[in-house]
CSV table of C-alpha atoms in Angstrom, one decimal:
chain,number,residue,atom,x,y,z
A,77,UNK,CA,-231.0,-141.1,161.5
A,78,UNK,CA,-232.0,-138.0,159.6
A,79,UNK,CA,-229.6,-134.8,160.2
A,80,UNK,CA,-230.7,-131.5,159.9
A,81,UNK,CA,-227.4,-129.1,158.6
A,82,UNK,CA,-228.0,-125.1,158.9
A,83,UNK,CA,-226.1,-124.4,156.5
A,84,UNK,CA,-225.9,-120.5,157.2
A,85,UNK,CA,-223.9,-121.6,160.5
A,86,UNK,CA,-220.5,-119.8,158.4
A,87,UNK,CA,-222.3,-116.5,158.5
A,88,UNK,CA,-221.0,-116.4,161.9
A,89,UNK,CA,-217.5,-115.8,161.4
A,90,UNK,CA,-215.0,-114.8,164.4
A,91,UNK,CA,-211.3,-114.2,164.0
A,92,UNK,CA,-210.4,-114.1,167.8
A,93,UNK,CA,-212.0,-113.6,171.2
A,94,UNK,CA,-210.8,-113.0,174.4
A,95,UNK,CA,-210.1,-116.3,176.5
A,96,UNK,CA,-209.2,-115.9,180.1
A,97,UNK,CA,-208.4,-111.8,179.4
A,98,UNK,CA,-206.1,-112.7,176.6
A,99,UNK,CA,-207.2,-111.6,173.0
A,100,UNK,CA,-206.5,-115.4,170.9
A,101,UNK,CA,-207.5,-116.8,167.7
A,102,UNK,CA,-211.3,-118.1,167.8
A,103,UNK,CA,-211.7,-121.5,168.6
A,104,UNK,CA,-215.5,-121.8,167.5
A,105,UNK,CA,-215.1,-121.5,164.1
A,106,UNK,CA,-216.7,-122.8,160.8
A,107,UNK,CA,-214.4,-125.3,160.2
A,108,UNK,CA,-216.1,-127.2,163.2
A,109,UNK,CA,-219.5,-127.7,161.6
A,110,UNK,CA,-218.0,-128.6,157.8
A,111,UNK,CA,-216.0,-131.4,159.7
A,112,UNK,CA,-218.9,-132.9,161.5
A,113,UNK,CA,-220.9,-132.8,157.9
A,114,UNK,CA,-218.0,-134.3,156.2
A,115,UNK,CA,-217.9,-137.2,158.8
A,116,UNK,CA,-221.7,-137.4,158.7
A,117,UNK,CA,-222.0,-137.9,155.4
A,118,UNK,CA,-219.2,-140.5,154.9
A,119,UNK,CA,-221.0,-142.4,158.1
A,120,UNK,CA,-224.0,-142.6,155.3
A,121,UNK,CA,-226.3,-142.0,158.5
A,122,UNK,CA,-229.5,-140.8,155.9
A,123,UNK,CA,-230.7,-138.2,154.9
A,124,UNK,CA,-229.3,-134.6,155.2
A,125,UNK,CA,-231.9,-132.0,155.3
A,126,UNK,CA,-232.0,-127.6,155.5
A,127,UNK,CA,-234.0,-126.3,157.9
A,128,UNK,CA,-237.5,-125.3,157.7
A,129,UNK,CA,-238.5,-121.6,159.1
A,130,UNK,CA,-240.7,-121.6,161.7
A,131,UNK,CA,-240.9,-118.0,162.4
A,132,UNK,CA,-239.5,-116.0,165.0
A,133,UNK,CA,-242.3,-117.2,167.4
A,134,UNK,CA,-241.0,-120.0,168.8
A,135,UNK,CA,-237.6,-118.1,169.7
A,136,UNK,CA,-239.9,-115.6,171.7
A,137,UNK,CA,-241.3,-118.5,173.4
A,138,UNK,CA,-237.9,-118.7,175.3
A,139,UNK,CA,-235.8,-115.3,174.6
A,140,UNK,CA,-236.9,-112.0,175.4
A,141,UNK,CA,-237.8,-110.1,172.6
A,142,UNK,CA,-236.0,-107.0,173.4
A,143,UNK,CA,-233.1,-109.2,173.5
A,144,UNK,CA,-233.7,-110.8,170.4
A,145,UNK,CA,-233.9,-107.1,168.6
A,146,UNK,CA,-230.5,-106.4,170.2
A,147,UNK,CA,-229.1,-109.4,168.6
A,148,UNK,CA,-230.7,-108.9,165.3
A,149,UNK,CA,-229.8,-104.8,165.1
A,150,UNK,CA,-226.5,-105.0,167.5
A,151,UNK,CA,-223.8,-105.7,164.7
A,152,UNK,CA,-224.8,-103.1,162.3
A,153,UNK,CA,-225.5,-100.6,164.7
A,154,UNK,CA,-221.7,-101.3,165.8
A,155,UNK,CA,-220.7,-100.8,162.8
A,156,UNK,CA,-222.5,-97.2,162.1
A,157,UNK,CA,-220.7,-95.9,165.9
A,158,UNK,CA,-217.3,-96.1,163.6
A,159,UNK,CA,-216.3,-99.9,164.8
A,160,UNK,CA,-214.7,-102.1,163.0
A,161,UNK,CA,-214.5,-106.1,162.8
A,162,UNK,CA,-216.3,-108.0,165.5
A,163,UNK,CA,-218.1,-106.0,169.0
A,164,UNK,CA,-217.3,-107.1,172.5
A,165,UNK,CA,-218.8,-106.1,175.6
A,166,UNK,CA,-217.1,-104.6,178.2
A,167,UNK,CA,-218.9,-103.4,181.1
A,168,UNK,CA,-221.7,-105.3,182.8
A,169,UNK,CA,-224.7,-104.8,185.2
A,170,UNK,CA,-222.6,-106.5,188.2
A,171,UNK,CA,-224.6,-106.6,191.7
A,172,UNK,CA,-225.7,-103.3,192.9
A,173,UNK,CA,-226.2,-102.3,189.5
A,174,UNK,CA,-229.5,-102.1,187.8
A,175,UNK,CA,-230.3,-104.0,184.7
A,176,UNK,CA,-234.3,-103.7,184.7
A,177,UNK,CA,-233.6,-100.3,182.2
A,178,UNK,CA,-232.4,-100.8,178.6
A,179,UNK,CA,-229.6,-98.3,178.1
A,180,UNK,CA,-229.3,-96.1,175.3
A,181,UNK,CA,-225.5,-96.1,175.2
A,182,UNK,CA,-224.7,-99.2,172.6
A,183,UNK,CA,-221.7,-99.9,174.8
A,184,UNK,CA,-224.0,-100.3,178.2
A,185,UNK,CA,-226.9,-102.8,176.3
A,186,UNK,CA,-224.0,-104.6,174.8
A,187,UNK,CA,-222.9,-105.9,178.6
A,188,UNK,CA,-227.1,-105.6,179.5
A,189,UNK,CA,-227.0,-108.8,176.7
A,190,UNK,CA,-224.0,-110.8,177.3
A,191,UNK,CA,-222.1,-112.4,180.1
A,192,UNK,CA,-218.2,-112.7,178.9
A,193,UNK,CA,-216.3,-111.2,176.9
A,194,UNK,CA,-215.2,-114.5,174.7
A,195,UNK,CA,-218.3,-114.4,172.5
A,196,UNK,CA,-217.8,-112.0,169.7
A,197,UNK,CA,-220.7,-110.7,168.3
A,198,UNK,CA,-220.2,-110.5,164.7
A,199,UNK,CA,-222.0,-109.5,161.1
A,200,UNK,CA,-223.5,-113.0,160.5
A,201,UNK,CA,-224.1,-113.6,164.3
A,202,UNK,CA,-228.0,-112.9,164.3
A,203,UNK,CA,-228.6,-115.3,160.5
A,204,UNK,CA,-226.3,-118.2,162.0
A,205,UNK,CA,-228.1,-118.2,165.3
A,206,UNK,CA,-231.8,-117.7,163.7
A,207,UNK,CA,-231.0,-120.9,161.2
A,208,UNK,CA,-229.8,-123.2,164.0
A,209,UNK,CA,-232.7,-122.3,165.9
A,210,UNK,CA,-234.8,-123.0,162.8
A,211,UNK,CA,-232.6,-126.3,162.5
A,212,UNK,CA,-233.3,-127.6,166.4
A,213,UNK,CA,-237.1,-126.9,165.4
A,214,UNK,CA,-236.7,-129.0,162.1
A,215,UNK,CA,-234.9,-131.8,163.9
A,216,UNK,CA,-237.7,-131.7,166.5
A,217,UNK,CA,-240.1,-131.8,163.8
A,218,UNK,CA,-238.2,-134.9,162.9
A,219,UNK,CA,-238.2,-136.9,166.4
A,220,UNK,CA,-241.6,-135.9,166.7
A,221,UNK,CA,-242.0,-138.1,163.4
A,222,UNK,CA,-242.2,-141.8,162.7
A,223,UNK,CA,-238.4,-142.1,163.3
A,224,UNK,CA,-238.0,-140.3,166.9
A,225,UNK,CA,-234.8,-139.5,166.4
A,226,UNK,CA,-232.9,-136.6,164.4
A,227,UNK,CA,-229.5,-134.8,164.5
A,228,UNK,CA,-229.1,-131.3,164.1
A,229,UNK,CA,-225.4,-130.2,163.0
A,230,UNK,CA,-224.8,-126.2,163.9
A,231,UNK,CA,-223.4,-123.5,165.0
A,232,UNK,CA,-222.7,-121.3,167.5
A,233,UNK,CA,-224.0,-123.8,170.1
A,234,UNK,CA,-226.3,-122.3,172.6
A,235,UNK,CA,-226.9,-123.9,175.4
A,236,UNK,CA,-224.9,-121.1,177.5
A,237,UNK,CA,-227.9,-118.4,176.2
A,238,UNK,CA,-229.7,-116.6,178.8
A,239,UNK,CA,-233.5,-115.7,178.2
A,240,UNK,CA,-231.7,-112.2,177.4
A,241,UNK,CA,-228.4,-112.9,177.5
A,242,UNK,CA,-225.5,-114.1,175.2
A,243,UNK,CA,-222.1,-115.6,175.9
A,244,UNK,CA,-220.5,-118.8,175.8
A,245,UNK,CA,-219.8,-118.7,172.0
A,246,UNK,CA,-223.9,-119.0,172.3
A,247,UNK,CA,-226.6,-116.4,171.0
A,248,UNK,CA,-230.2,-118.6,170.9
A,249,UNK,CA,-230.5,-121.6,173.1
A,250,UNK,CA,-231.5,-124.2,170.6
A,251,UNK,CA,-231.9,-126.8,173.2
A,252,UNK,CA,-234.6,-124.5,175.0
A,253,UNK,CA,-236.2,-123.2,171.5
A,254,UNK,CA,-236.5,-127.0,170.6
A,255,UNK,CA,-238.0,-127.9,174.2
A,256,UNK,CA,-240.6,-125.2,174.9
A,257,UNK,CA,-241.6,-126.1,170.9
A,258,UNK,CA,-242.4,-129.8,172.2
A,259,UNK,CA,-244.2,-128.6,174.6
A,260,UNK,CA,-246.2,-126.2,172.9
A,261,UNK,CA,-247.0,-129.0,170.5
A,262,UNK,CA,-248.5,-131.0,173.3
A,263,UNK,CA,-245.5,-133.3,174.8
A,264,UNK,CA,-245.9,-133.1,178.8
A,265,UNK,CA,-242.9,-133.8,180.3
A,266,UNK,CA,-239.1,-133.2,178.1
A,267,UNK,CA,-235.7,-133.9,179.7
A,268,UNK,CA,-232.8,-132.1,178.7
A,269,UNK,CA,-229.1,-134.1,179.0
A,270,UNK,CA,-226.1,-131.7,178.7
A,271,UNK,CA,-223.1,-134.1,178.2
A,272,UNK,CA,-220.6,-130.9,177.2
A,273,UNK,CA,-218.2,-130.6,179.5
A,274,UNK,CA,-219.1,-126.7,180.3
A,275,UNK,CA,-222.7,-126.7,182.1
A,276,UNK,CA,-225.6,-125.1,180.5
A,277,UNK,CA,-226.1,-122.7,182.8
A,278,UNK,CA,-228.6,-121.0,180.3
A,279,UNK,CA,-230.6,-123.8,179.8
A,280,UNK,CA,-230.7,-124.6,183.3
A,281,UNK,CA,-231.5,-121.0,184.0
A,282,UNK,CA,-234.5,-121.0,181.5
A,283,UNK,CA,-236.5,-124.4,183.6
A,284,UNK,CA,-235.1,-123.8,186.7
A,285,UNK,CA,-238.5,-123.0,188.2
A,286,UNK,CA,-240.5,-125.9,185.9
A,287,UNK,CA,-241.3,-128.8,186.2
A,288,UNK,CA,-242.3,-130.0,182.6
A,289,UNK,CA,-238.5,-129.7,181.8
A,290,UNK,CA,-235.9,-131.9,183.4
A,291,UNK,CA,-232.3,-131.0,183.1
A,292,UNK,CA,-229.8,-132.8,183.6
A,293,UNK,CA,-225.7,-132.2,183.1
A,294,UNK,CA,-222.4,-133.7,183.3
A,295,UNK,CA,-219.8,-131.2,183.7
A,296,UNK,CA,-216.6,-129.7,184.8
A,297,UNK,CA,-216.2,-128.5,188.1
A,298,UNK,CA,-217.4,-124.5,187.8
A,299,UNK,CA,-215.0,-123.8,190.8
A,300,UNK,CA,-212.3,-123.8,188.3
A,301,UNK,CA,-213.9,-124.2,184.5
A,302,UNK,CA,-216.6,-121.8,182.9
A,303,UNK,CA,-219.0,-120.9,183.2
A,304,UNK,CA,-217.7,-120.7,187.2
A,305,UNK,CA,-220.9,-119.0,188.5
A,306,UNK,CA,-223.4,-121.8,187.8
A,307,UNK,CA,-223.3,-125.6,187.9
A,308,UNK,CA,-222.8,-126.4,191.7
A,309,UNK,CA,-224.8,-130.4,192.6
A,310,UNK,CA,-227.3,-128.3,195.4
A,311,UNK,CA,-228.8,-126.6,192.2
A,312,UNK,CA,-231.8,-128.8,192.6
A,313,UNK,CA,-234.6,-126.3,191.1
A,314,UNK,CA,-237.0,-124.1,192.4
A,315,UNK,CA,-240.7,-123.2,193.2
A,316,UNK,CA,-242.4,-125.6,190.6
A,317,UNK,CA,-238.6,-127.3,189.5
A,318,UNK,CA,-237.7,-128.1,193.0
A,319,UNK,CA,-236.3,-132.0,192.0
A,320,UNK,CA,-236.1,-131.0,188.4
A,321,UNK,CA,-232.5,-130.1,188.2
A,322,UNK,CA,-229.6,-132.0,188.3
A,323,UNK,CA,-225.6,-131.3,188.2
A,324,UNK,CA,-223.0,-133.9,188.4
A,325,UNK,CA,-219.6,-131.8,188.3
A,326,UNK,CA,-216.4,-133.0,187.7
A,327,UNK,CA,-213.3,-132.1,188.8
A,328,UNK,CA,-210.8,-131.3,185.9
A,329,UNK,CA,-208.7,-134.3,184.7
A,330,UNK,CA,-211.1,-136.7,185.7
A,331,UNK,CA,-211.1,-140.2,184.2
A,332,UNK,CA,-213.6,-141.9,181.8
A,333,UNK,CA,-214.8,-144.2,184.1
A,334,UNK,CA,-215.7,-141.4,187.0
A,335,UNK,CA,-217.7,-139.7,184.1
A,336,UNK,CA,-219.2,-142.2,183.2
A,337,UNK,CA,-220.1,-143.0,186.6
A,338,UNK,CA,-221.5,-138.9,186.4
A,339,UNK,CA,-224.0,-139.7,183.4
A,340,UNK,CA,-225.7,-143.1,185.0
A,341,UNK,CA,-226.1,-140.4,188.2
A,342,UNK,CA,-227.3,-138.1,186.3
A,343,UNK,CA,-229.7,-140.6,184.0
A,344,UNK,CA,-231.0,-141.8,187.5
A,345,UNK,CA,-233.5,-139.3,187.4
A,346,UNK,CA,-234.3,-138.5,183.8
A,347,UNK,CA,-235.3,-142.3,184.1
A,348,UNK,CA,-237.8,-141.5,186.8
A,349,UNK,CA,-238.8,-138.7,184.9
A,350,UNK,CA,-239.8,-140.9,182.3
A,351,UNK,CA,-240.0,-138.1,180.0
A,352,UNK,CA,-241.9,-138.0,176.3
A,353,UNK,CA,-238.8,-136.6,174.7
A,354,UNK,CA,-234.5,-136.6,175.3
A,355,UNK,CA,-233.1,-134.1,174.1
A,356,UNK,CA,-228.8,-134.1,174.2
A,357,UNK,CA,-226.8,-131.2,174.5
A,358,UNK,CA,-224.4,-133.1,172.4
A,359,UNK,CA,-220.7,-131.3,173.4
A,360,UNK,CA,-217.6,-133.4,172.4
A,361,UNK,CA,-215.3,-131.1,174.1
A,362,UNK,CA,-215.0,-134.0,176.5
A,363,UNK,CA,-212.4,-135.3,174.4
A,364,UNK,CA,-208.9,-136.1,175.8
A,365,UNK,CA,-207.2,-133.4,173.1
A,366,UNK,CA,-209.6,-130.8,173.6
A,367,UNK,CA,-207.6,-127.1,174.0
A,368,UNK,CA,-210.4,-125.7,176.0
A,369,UNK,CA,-211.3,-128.9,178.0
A,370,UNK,CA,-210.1,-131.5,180.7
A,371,UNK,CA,-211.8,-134.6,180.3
A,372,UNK,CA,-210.7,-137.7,178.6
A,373,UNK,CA,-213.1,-138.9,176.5
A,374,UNK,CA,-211.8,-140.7,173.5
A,375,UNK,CA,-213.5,-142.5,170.3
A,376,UNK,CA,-214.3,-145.7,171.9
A,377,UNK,CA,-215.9,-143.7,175.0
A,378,UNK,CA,-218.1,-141.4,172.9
A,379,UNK,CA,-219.9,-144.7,171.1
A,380,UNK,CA,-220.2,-146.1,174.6
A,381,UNK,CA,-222.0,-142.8,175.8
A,382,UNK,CA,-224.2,-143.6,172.3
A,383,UNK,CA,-225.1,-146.8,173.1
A,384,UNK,CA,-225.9,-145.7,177.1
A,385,UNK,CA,-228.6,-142.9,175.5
A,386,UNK,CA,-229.8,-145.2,173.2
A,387,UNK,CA,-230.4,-147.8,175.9
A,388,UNK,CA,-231.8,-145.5,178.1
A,389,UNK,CA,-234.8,-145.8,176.1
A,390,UNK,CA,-236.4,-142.6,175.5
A,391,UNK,CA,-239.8,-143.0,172.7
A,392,UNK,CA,-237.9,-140.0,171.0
A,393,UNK,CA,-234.1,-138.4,171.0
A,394,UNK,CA,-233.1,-135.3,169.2
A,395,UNK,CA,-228.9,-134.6,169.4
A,396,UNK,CA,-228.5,-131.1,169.5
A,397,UNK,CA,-225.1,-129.7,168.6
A,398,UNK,CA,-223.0,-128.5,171.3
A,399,UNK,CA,-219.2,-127.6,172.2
A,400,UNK,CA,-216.2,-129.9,170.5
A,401,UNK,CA,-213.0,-127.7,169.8
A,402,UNK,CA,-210.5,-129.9,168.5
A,403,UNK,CA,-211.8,-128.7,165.3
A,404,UNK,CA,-210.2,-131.7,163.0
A,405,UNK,CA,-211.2,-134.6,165.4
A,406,UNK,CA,-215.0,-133.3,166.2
A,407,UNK,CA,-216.9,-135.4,163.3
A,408,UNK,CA,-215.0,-138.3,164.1
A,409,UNK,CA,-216.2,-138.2,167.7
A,410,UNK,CA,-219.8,-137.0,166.9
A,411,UNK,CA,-219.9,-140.2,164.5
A,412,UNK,CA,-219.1,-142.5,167.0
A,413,UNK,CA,-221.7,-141.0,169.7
A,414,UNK,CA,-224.6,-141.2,166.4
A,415,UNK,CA,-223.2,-144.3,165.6
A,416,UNK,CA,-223.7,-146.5,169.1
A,417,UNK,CA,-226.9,-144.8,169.5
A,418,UNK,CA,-228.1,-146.2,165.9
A,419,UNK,CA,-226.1,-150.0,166.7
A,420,UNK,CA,-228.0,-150.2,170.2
A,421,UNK,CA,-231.2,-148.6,169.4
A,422,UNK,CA,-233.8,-150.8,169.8
């Protein structure tokens, strides 16, 4: 298997964000790509490529543009109001409020574009989000391919990305980008499969009225874990998606073989579906030591959920980096999940 490396991901730089109203050191942080690529290439899966630009056209096939501009200007226009070091939001359009007029007040777009206050938006945000979009669109240009399969190692994740909104740690929604791509390119039917152990409430968000795009998560119970406000099981779709949705929540603590149990209900489905193209939301923050996380996923687990998606069959897979913040144990546990999927893979 082929892996496609942004390797601009370090532009995007935090020092600290704000977790639960308390201002801590960053948990998403470069060192989490570099040791994913050291574990990749020591697993000697193949070939590690750079991304390929596509353009900013395929990004506007998902995110507003306006939004997109905000992301691309926001940091340096910070920078010339007299801030200093990373922006974060603080106010939002909460109910009542309108949010169909773009301030002019940098403070006021700022909350228009974001949903938390734990994603810092920094100097390098916009070029480390661009290149692992770039990087999804590569690795789909790869499972499209004569191998149908590819791994794309980045950062930020994004699956937590609005159509015009950030937050989450994530900016672009790769997984979206890279689906509305296949599409475009003539694939009917694309199932999405968020194994991170927050749901992707923006991915969701982005389908949740289609019905050429399936998605599918395995989560943590949003009563008590983020992103709270999305993620519930009667989140079934709507209009055109009605049936196209599905959520499996979990509460926190919950052992390995009740999530396990969550993925076959959540495969059900997909495999119904029967869908042209998997793409995996690929978050290893399911792991037992995670600091952010509640699951209790070890080694041996994440090379039995390999094995599972590689069994399930799909003609092509692209893994799409997600979430994983026990920074020095993240490659080991990615390798595992590559590695069953390559030892059981047909």
């Amino acid at each position: 298997m082929r892996t496609v490396y942004n390797q601009r991901h370090a532009a995007h730089a935090a020092t600290h964000e704000f977790f639960r109203g308390r201002l801590v050191p960053a948990f998403e942080v470069p060192a989490r790509a570099d040791y994913v690529l050291q574990a990749v290439q020591a697993a000697q899966f193949g070939e590690i490529l750079n991304p390929v630009d596509h353009g900013l056209a395929p990004l506007e096939r998902v995110h507003a543009p306006a939004y997109l501009r905000f992301i691309q200007g926001a940091h340096a226009e910070w920078l010339a109001l007299g801030g200093e070091g990373d922006a974060f939001p603080a106010v939002w359009p909460v109910r009542s409020l309108r949010s169909d007029v773009e301030p002019a007040s940098f403070a006021a777009r700022m909350g228009l574009y974001s949903m938390d206050s734990g994603t810092p938006l920094t100097a390098g945000s916009w070029e480390a989000s661009y290149w692992g979009a770039q990087a999804a669109l590569t690795g789909l240009d790869l499972a499209l391919g004569d191998e149908g399969r590819a791994y794309v190692l980045t950062r930020p994740p994004g699956h937590h990305a609005g159509a015009d909104f950030f937050g989450g740690y994530c900016f672009i929604n790769n997984a979206a980008v890279a689906a509305q791509a296949a599409l475009d390119r003539g694939l009917s039917r694309v199932a999405i499969l968020d194994v991170d152990y927050h749901h992707g409430n923006g991915t969701q968000a982005i389908f949740y009225e289609r019905s050429d795009v399936f998605y599918a998560s395995v989560h943590g119970d949003p009563r008590t874990e983020y992103p709270f406000f999305l993620g519930h099981a009667d989140e079934r779709g709507a209009g055109a998606g009605l049936g196209f949705n599905a959520n499996v929540p979990l509460p926190s603590g919950s052992s390995n073989e009740a999530w396990f149990a969550a993925l076959e209900e959540a495969l059900a489905p997909l495999a119904r579906y029967a869908p042209d193209l998997l793409i995996v939301s690929l978050g290893v923050d399911t792991y037992a030591h995670d600091p952010i996380s509640h699951f209790k996923l070890d080694r041996l687990e994440f090379g039995q959920l390999g094995q599972r998606i590689a069994a399930f069959g799909a003609p092509r897979t692209l893994f799409l980096q997600e979430g994983g913040y026990a920074t020095e144990a993240i490659g080991h546990n990615v390798v595992a999940v590559l590695r069953g999927f390559e030892e059981r893979r047909p």
